[in-house]
């Protein structure tokens, strides 16, 4: 793909390959910072293995799964399945970013490091879910097979800048989803595990957010257009999970992830860091993208307020029924 900017010379023609080279120094800087602050941790230390027991199968003493065997709440159960199935598609995610960013130099080191860190998340979550009997193991495996068999194809694979912008928001969205799932799970063990995962996801967000800032310094018009496109068309990587729309609706009501959370806790923190609405010196297309982004955010806030009102009314009805 070839993209053009009025910056860095006149004219300056950017390709993804040129952008990769231009951002290499920023990638190396962020990689070194990440390696200094990231802490290794052991997935098995977060799983209550002593609570586990056999499922039916090869073991004569296997006990069939029942919903009441776990203390995890219903919304916690739903969110845990969505979050784990999202993590399960790691091979597809690795393929996407390795193809886009390459396997050499600082980019390649980051790709492999990120993949290794993300691998822990699926390991610890599955071990927790099976050991604590929080979900039906047969249904979980069928969902995993269906989801992974479909693979994953990024909406933003056509453009490096769009991909960087997407992961900057997506990593924070994943952090928030994990953290809120822990809060709503009803199990302190689950909450601690997801807090540990959320810490990793936050560091991944910082890496990509800072890289996005560096991209603004290189090609502000193009980066502004990429941010606008990603924000307007954003969807989570797990959207292909069987029954995702229903699960997402239940997670929204359960305050794990909804429009208000998406706007206030995901979009706005990244956009404020970048001072997105204060960037000046943009060309015609950059200013247009900036204006359109502002209009979209205003509309999203209106929609989030409507959702807030509906959620508050629902809570009031439930409280009234409970007291009656």
GROMACS .gro file of C-alpha atoms in nm:
model
  324
    1UNK     CA    1   0.000   0.000   0.000
    2UNK     CA    2   0.127   0.348  -0.083
    3UNK     CA    3   0.015   0.651   0.114
    4UNK     CA    4   0.108   1.013   0.071
    5UNK     CA    5   0.174   1.290   0.322
    6UNK     CA    6   0.265   1.655   0.286
    7UNK     CA    7   0.504   1.615   0.581
    8UNK     CA    8   0.870   1.516   0.586
    9UNK     CA    9   0.941   1.677   0.254
   10UNK     CA   10   0.730   1.785  -0.035
   11UNK     CA   11   0.608   1.555  -0.160
   12UNK     CA   12   0.679   1.257   0.066
   13UNK     CA   13   0.550   0.915  -0.031
   14UNK     CA   14   0.511   0.660   0.244
   15UNK     CA   15   0.488   0.285   0.209
   16UNK     CA   16   0.439   0.043   0.497
   17UNK     CA   17   0.801  -0.064   0.447
   18UNK     CA   18   0.924   0.295   0.484
   19UNK     CA   19   0.711   0.344   0.794
   20UNK     CA   20   0.849   0.026   0.946
   21UNK     CA   21   1.202   0.156   0.899
   22UNK     CA   22   1.116   0.505   1.019
   23UNK     CA   23   0.959   0.372   1.341
   24UNK     CA   24   1.233   0.115   1.414
   25UNK     CA   25   1.412   0.345   1.659
   26UNK     CA   26   1.090   0.414   1.848
   27UNK     CA   27   1.014   0.041   1.858
   28UNK     CA   28   1.358  -0.034   2.002
   29UNK     CA   29   1.315   0.237   2.265
   30UNK     CA   30   0.973   0.109   2.368
   31UNK     CA   31   1.091  -0.252   2.365
   32UNK     CA   32   1.380  -0.172   2.602
   33UNK     CA   33   1.145   0.021   2.830
   34UNK     CA   34   0.898  -0.267   2.828
   35UNK     CA   35   1.162  -0.528   2.913
   36UNK     CA   36   1.278  -0.317   3.209
   37UNK     CA   37   0.934  -0.280   3.365
   38UNK     CA   38   0.764  -0.609   3.270
   39UNK     CA   39   0.776  -0.874   3.543
   40UNK     CA   40   0.783  -1.246   3.478
   41UNK     CA   41   0.513  -1.442   3.656
   42UNK     CA   42   0.410  -1.804   3.679
   43UNK     CA   43   0.059  -1.897   3.564
   44UNK     CA   44   0.042  -2.197   3.797
   45UNK     CA   45   0.082  -1.970   4.099
   46UNK     CA   46  -0.258  -1.814   4.030
   47UNK     CA   47  -0.456  -2.136   3.998
   48UNK     CA   48  -0.613  -2.319   4.300
   49UNK     CA   49  -0.518  -2.668   4.181
   50UNK     CA   50  -0.610  -2.821   4.518
   51UNK     CA   51  -0.975  -2.739   4.438
   52UNK     CA   52  -0.967  -2.943   4.119
   53UNK     CA   53  -1.118  -3.284   4.056
   54UNK     CA   54  -1.161  -3.517   3.761
   55UNK     CA   55  -1.420  -3.476   3.490
   56UNK     CA   56  -1.588  -3.781   3.331
   57UNK     CA   57  -1.378  -3.956   3.070
   58UNK     CA   58  -1.080  -4.180   3.134
   59UNK     CA   59  -1.121  -4.146   3.509
   60UNK     CA   60  -1.375  -4.362   3.687
   61UNK     CA   61  -1.416  -4.105   3.961
   62UNK     CA   62  -1.494  -3.825   3.715
   63UNK     CA   63  -1.766  -3.584   3.825
   64UNK     CA   64  -1.991  -3.419   3.566
   65UNK     CA   65  -1.993  -3.040   3.550
   66UNK     CA   66  -2.278  -2.852   3.716
   67UNK     CA   67  -2.325  -2.476   3.721
   68UNK     CA   68  -2.354  -2.455   4.100
   69UNK     CA   69  -2.010  -2.609   4.154
   70UNK     CA   70  -1.845  -2.268   4.117
   71UNK     CA   71  -1.883  -1.941   4.306
   72UNK     CA   72  -1.833  -1.738   3.986
   73UNK     CA   73  -2.129  -1.517   3.898
   74UNK     CA   74  -2.327  -1.561   3.576
   75UNK     CA   75  -2.189  -1.245   3.416
   76UNK     CA   76  -1.841  -1.345   3.532
   77UNK     CA   77  -1.884  -1.685   3.367
   78UNK     CA   78  -1.997  -1.530   3.038
   79UNK     CA   79  -1.714  -1.275   3.034
   80UNK     CA   80  -1.451  -1.534   3.125
   81UNK     CA   81  -1.550  -1.749   2.829
   82UNK     CA   82  -1.540  -1.452   2.590
   83UNK     CA   83  -1.207  -1.335   2.728
   84UNK     CA   84  -1.047  -1.679   2.711
   85UNK     CA   85  -1.173  -1.756   2.361
   86UNK     CA   86  -1.034  -1.420   2.252
   87UNK     CA   87  -0.695  -1.515   2.398
   88UNK     CA   88  -0.716  -1.858   2.233
   89UNK     CA   89  -0.685  -1.708   1.886
   90UNK     CA   90  -0.324  -1.609   1.961
   91UNK     CA   91  -0.182  -1.810   1.667
   92UNK     CA   92  -0.388  -1.600   1.426
   93UNK     CA   93  -0.291  -1.276   1.600
   94UNK     CA   94   0.076  -1.374   1.586
   95UNK     CA   95   0.047  -1.448   1.217
   96UNK     CA   96  -0.115  -1.109   1.156
   97UNK     CA   97   0.145  -0.897   1.335
   98UNK     CA   98   0.442  -1.107   1.225
   99UNK     CA   99   0.331  -1.065   0.865
  100UNK     CA  100   0.278  -0.692   0.908
  101UNK     CA  101   0.569  -0.597   1.134
  102UNK     CA  102   0.819  -0.865   1.032
  103UNK     CA  103   1.039  -1.103   1.231
  104UNK     CA  104   1.366  -0.909   1.224
  105UNK     CA  105   1.521  -0.639   1.439
  106UNK     CA  106   1.334  -0.467   1.719
  107UNK     CA  107   1.001  -0.528   1.547
  108UNK     CA  108   1.058  -0.903   1.538
  109UNK     CA  109   1.180  -0.915   1.898
  110UNK     CA  110   0.865  -0.734   2.008
  111UNK     CA  111   0.637  -0.962   1.805
  112UNK     CA  112   0.777  -1.274   1.970
  113UNK     CA  113   0.792  -1.121   2.319
  114UNK     CA  114   0.431  -1.003   2.294
  115UNK     CA  115   0.319  -1.347   2.176
  116UNK     CA  116   0.500  -1.519   2.464
  117UNK     CA  117   0.342  -1.288   2.721
  118UNK     CA  118  -0.005  -1.327   2.573
  119UNK     CA  119   0.037  -1.705   2.580
  120UNK     CA  120   0.042  -1.695   2.958
  121UNK     CA  121  -0.302  -1.543   2.966
  122UNK     CA  122  -0.471  -1.831   2.790
  123UNK     CA  123  -0.280  -2.084   3.001
  124UNK     CA  124  -0.376  -1.939   3.338
  125UNK     CA  125  -0.736  -1.863   3.244
  126UNK     CA  126  -0.807  -2.212   3.113
  127UNK     CA  127  -0.641  -2.376   3.415
  128UNK     CA  128  -0.847  -2.157   3.648
  129UNK     CA  129  -1.174  -2.221   3.467
  130UNK     CA  130  -1.131  -2.599   3.463
  131UNK     CA  131  -0.995  -2.625   3.816
  132UNK     CA  132  -1.266  -2.405   3.966
  133UNK     CA  133  -1.537  -2.559   3.742
  134UNK     CA  134  -1.652  -2.212   3.649
  135UNK     CA  135  -1.765  -2.317   3.300
  136UNK     CA  136  -1.887  -2.625   3.116
  137UNK     CA  137  -1.560  -2.777   2.986
  138UNK     CA  138  -1.725  -2.954   2.691
  139UNK     CA  139  -1.899  -2.638   2.572
  140UNK     CA  140  -1.579  -2.437   2.620
  141UNK     CA  141  -1.382  -2.679   2.403
  142UNK     CA  142  -1.647  -2.681   2.131
  143UNK     CA  143  -1.646  -2.300   2.129
  144UNK     CA  144  -1.265  -2.299   2.111
  145UNK     CA  145  -1.263  -2.532   1.814
  146UNK     CA  146  -1.527  -2.330   1.630
  147UNK     CA  147  -1.360  -1.996   1.701
  148UNK     CA  148  -1.005  -2.102   1.615
  149UNK     CA  149  -1.118  -2.292   1.306
  150UNK     CA  150  -1.259  -1.966   1.173
  151UNK     CA  151  -0.928  -1.790   1.235
  152UNK     CA  152  -0.892  -1.415   1.264
  153UNK     CA  153  -0.841  -1.152   0.999
  154UNK     CA  154  -0.776  -0.798   1.116
  155UNK     CA  155  -0.999  -0.520   0.985
  156UNK     CA  156  -0.682  -0.310   0.967
  157UNK     CA  157  -0.436  -0.543   0.797
  158UNK     CA  158  -0.433  -0.316   0.490
  159UNK     CA  159  -0.236  -0.046   0.670
  160UNK     CA  160   0.042  -0.039   0.924
  161UNK     CA  161  -0.076   0.289   1.076
  162UNK     CA  162  -0.431   0.158   1.110
  163UNK     CA  163  -0.294  -0.156   1.276
  164UNK     CA  164  -0.089   0.039   1.529
  165UNK     CA  165  -0.384   0.264   1.607
  166UNK     CA  166  -0.612  -0.036   1.652
  167UNK     CA  167  -0.390  -0.225   1.894
  168UNK     CA  168  -0.333   0.089   2.101
  169UNK     CA  169  -0.706   0.095   2.177
  170UNK     CA  170  -0.762  -0.280   2.170
  171UNK     CA  171  -0.497  -0.360   2.431
  172UNK     CA  172  -0.655  -0.112   2.670
  173UNK     CA  173  -1.001  -0.249   2.590
  174UNK     CA  174  -0.876  -0.598   2.675
  175UNK     CA  175  -0.721  -0.473   2.999
  176UNK     CA  176  -1.049  -0.310   3.102
  177UNK     CA  177  -1.252  -0.618   3.008
  178UNK     CA  178  -1.028  -0.848   3.214
  179UNK     CA  179  -1.020  -0.612   3.511
  180UNK     CA  180  -1.396  -0.561   3.521
  181UNK     CA  181  -1.456  -0.933   3.476
  182UNK     CA  182  -1.247  -0.992   3.787
  183UNK     CA  183  -1.446  -0.733   3.981
  184UNK     CA  184  -1.776  -0.888   3.873
  185UNK     CA  185  -1.669  -1.252   3.910
  186UNK     CA  186  -1.755  -1.298   4.275
  187UNK     CA  187  -1.431  -1.490   4.333
  188UNK     CA  188  -1.123  -1.318   4.486
  189UNK     CA  189  -0.896  -1.581   4.325
  190UNK     CA  190  -1.035  -1.496   3.982
  191UNK     CA  191  -1.004  -1.127   4.055
  192UNK     CA  192  -0.633  -1.161   4.144
  193UNK     CA  193  -0.562  -1.367   3.834
  194UNK     CA  194  -0.730  -1.120   3.600
  195UNK     CA  195  -0.561  -0.826   3.771
  196UNK     CA  196  -0.227  -0.989   3.686
  197UNK     CA  197  -0.332  -1.033   3.324
  198UNK     CA  198  -0.462  -0.676   3.310
  199UNK     CA  199  -0.119  -0.549   3.417
  200UNK     CA  200   0.036  -0.715   3.113
  201UNK     CA  201  -0.230  -0.576   2.883
  202UNK     CA  202  -0.170  -0.225   3.015
  203UNK     CA  203   0.200  -0.250   2.936
  204UNK     CA  204   0.115  -0.368   2.585
  205UNK     CA  205  -0.117  -0.069   2.546
  206UNK     CA  206   0.159   0.169   2.656
  207UNK     CA  207   0.395   0.021   2.395
  208UNK     CA  208   0.152   0.075   2.109
  209UNK     CA  209   0.021   0.408   2.239
  210UNK     CA  210   0.374   0.549   2.250
  211UNK     CA  211   0.442   0.409   1.905
  212UNK     CA  212   0.128   0.581   1.781
  213UNK     CA  213   0.260   0.907   1.925
  214UNK     CA  214   0.584   0.857   1.732
  215UNK     CA  215   0.380   0.797   1.417
  216UNK     CA  216   0.206   1.132   1.466
  217UNK     CA  217   0.545   1.299   1.468
  218UNK     CA  218   0.635   1.131   1.139
  219UNK     CA  219   0.313   1.150   0.942
  220UNK     CA  220   0.046   1.344   1.135
  221UNK     CA  221  -0.215   1.364   0.859
  222UNK     CA  222  -0.202   0.994   0.784
  223UNK     CA  223  -0.195   0.895   1.149
  224UNK     CA  224  -0.494   1.119   1.226
  225UNK     CA  225  -0.688   0.952   0.945
  226UNK     CA  226  -0.593   0.609   1.078
  227UNK     CA  227  -0.706   0.697   1.431
  228UNK     CA  228  -1.036   0.831   1.300
  229UNK     CA  229  -1.102   0.518   1.096
  230UNK     CA  230  -1.013   0.284   1.382
  231UNK     CA  231  -1.220   0.468   1.643
  232UNK     CA  232  -1.524   0.491   1.417
  233UNK     CA  233  -1.510   0.124   1.311
  234UNK     CA  234  -1.369  -0.033   1.627
  235UNK     CA  235  -1.473  -0.384   1.724
  236UNK     CA  236  -1.314  -0.632   1.960
  237UNK     CA  237  -1.103  -0.917   1.818
  238UNK     CA  238  -1.338  -1.175   1.969
  239UNK     CA  239  -1.635  -1.067   1.757
  240UNK     CA  240  -1.626  -1.402   1.574
  241UNK     CA  241  -1.687  -1.607   1.889
  242UNK     CA  242  -2.007  -1.816   1.870
  243UNK     CA  243  -2.286  -1.620   2.039
  244UNK     CA  244  -2.067  -1.310   2.076
  245UNK     CA  245  -2.344  -1.054   2.031
  246UNK     CA  246  -2.559  -1.203   2.306
  247UNK     CA  247  -2.259  -1.238   2.536
  248UNK     CA  248  -2.154  -0.878   2.464
  249UNK     CA  249  -2.503  -0.757   2.555
  250UNK     CA  250  -2.491  -0.945   2.885
  251UNK     CA  251  -2.144  -0.808   2.957
  252UNK     CA  252  -2.273  -0.458   2.885
  253UNK     CA  253  -2.559  -0.494   3.132
  254UNK     CA  254  -2.323  -0.652   3.384
  255UNK     CA  255  -2.090  -0.350   3.353
  256UNK     CA  256  -1.797  -0.552   3.229
  257UNK     CA  257  -1.780  -0.368   2.896
  258UNK     CA  258  -2.031  -0.128   2.745
  259UNK     CA  259  -2.050   0.197   2.551
  260UNK     CA  260  -1.978   0.417   2.852
  261UNK     CA  261  -1.680   0.206   2.954
  262UNK     CA  262  -1.555   0.197   2.594
  263UNK     CA  263  -1.569   0.576   2.564
  264UNK     CA  264  -1.451   0.681   2.910
  265UNK     CA  265  -1.201   0.407   2.995
  266UNK     CA  266  -1.064   0.308   2.653
  267UNK     CA  267  -1.097   0.575   2.386
  268UNK     CA  268  -1.057   0.888   2.594
  269UNK     CA  269  -0.743   0.791   2.790
  270UNK     CA  270  -0.549   0.717   2.471
  271UNK     CA  271  -0.682   1.024   2.290
  272UNK     CA  272  -0.604   1.250   2.587
  273UNK     CA  273  -0.248   1.117   2.604
  274UNK     CA  274  -0.201   1.194   2.237
  275UNK     CA  275  -0.372   1.534   2.279
  276UNK     CA  276  -0.551   1.438   1.963
  277UNK     CA  277  -0.781   1.740   1.941
  278UNK     CA  278  -0.495   1.983   2.007
  279UNK     CA  279  -0.272   1.870   1.722
  280UNK     CA  280  -0.229   2.154   1.474
  281UNK     CA  281  -0.037   2.207   1.153
  282UNK     CA  282  -0.241   1.937   0.982
  283UNK     CA  283  -0.315   1.933   0.614
  284UNK     CA  284  -0.664   1.931   0.467
  285UNK     CA  285  -0.725   1.558   0.510
  286UNK     CA  286  -0.578   1.557   0.860
  287UNK     CA  287  -0.800   1.843   0.977
  288UNK     CA  288  -1.102   1.674   0.824
  289UNK     CA  289  -1.022   1.351   1.007
  290UNK     CA  290  -0.973   1.541   1.333
  291UNK     CA  291  -1.309   1.716   1.297
  292UNK     CA  292  -1.487   1.395   1.207
  293UNK     CA  293  -1.330   1.222   1.506
  294UNK     CA  294  -1.458   1.497   1.737
  295UNK     CA  295  -1.808   1.471   1.594
  296UNK     CA  296  -1.807   1.094   1.631
  297UNK     CA  297  -1.696   1.112   1.994
  298UNK     CA  298  -1.974   1.359   2.068
  299UNK     CA  299  -2.229   1.125   1.914
  300UNK     CA  300  -2.086   0.829   2.101
  301UNK     CA  301  -2.118   1.019   2.429
  302UNK     CA  302  -2.486   1.081   2.351
  303UNK     CA  303  -2.539   0.710   2.282
  304UNK     CA  304  -2.350   0.617   2.599
  305UNK     CA  305  -2.572   0.851   2.802
  306UNK     CA  306  -2.882   0.682   2.662
  307UNK     CA  307  -2.738   0.345   2.760
  308UNK     CA  308  -2.659   0.478   3.109
  309UNK     CA  309  -3.021   0.583   3.152
  310UNK     CA  310  -3.153   0.244   3.040
  311UNK     CA  311  -2.912   0.063   3.271
  312UNK     CA  312  -3.010   0.282   3.567
  313UNK     CA  313  -3.379   0.218   3.496
  314UNK     CA  314  -3.314  -0.155   3.478
  315UNK     CA  315  -3.132  -0.150   3.811
  316UNK     CA  316  -3.421   0.042   3.967
  317UNK     CA  317  -3.673  -0.215   3.842
  318UNK     CA  318  -3.465  -0.502   3.975
  319UNK     CA  319  -3.425  -0.330   4.313
  320UNK     CA  320  -3.798  -0.270   4.330
  321UNK     CA  321  -3.874  -0.634   4.256
  322UNK     CA  322  -3.620  -0.750   4.514
  323UNK     CA  323  -3.763  -0.528   4.786
  324UNK     CA  324  -4.120  -0.618   4.698
   0.00000   0.00000   0.00000
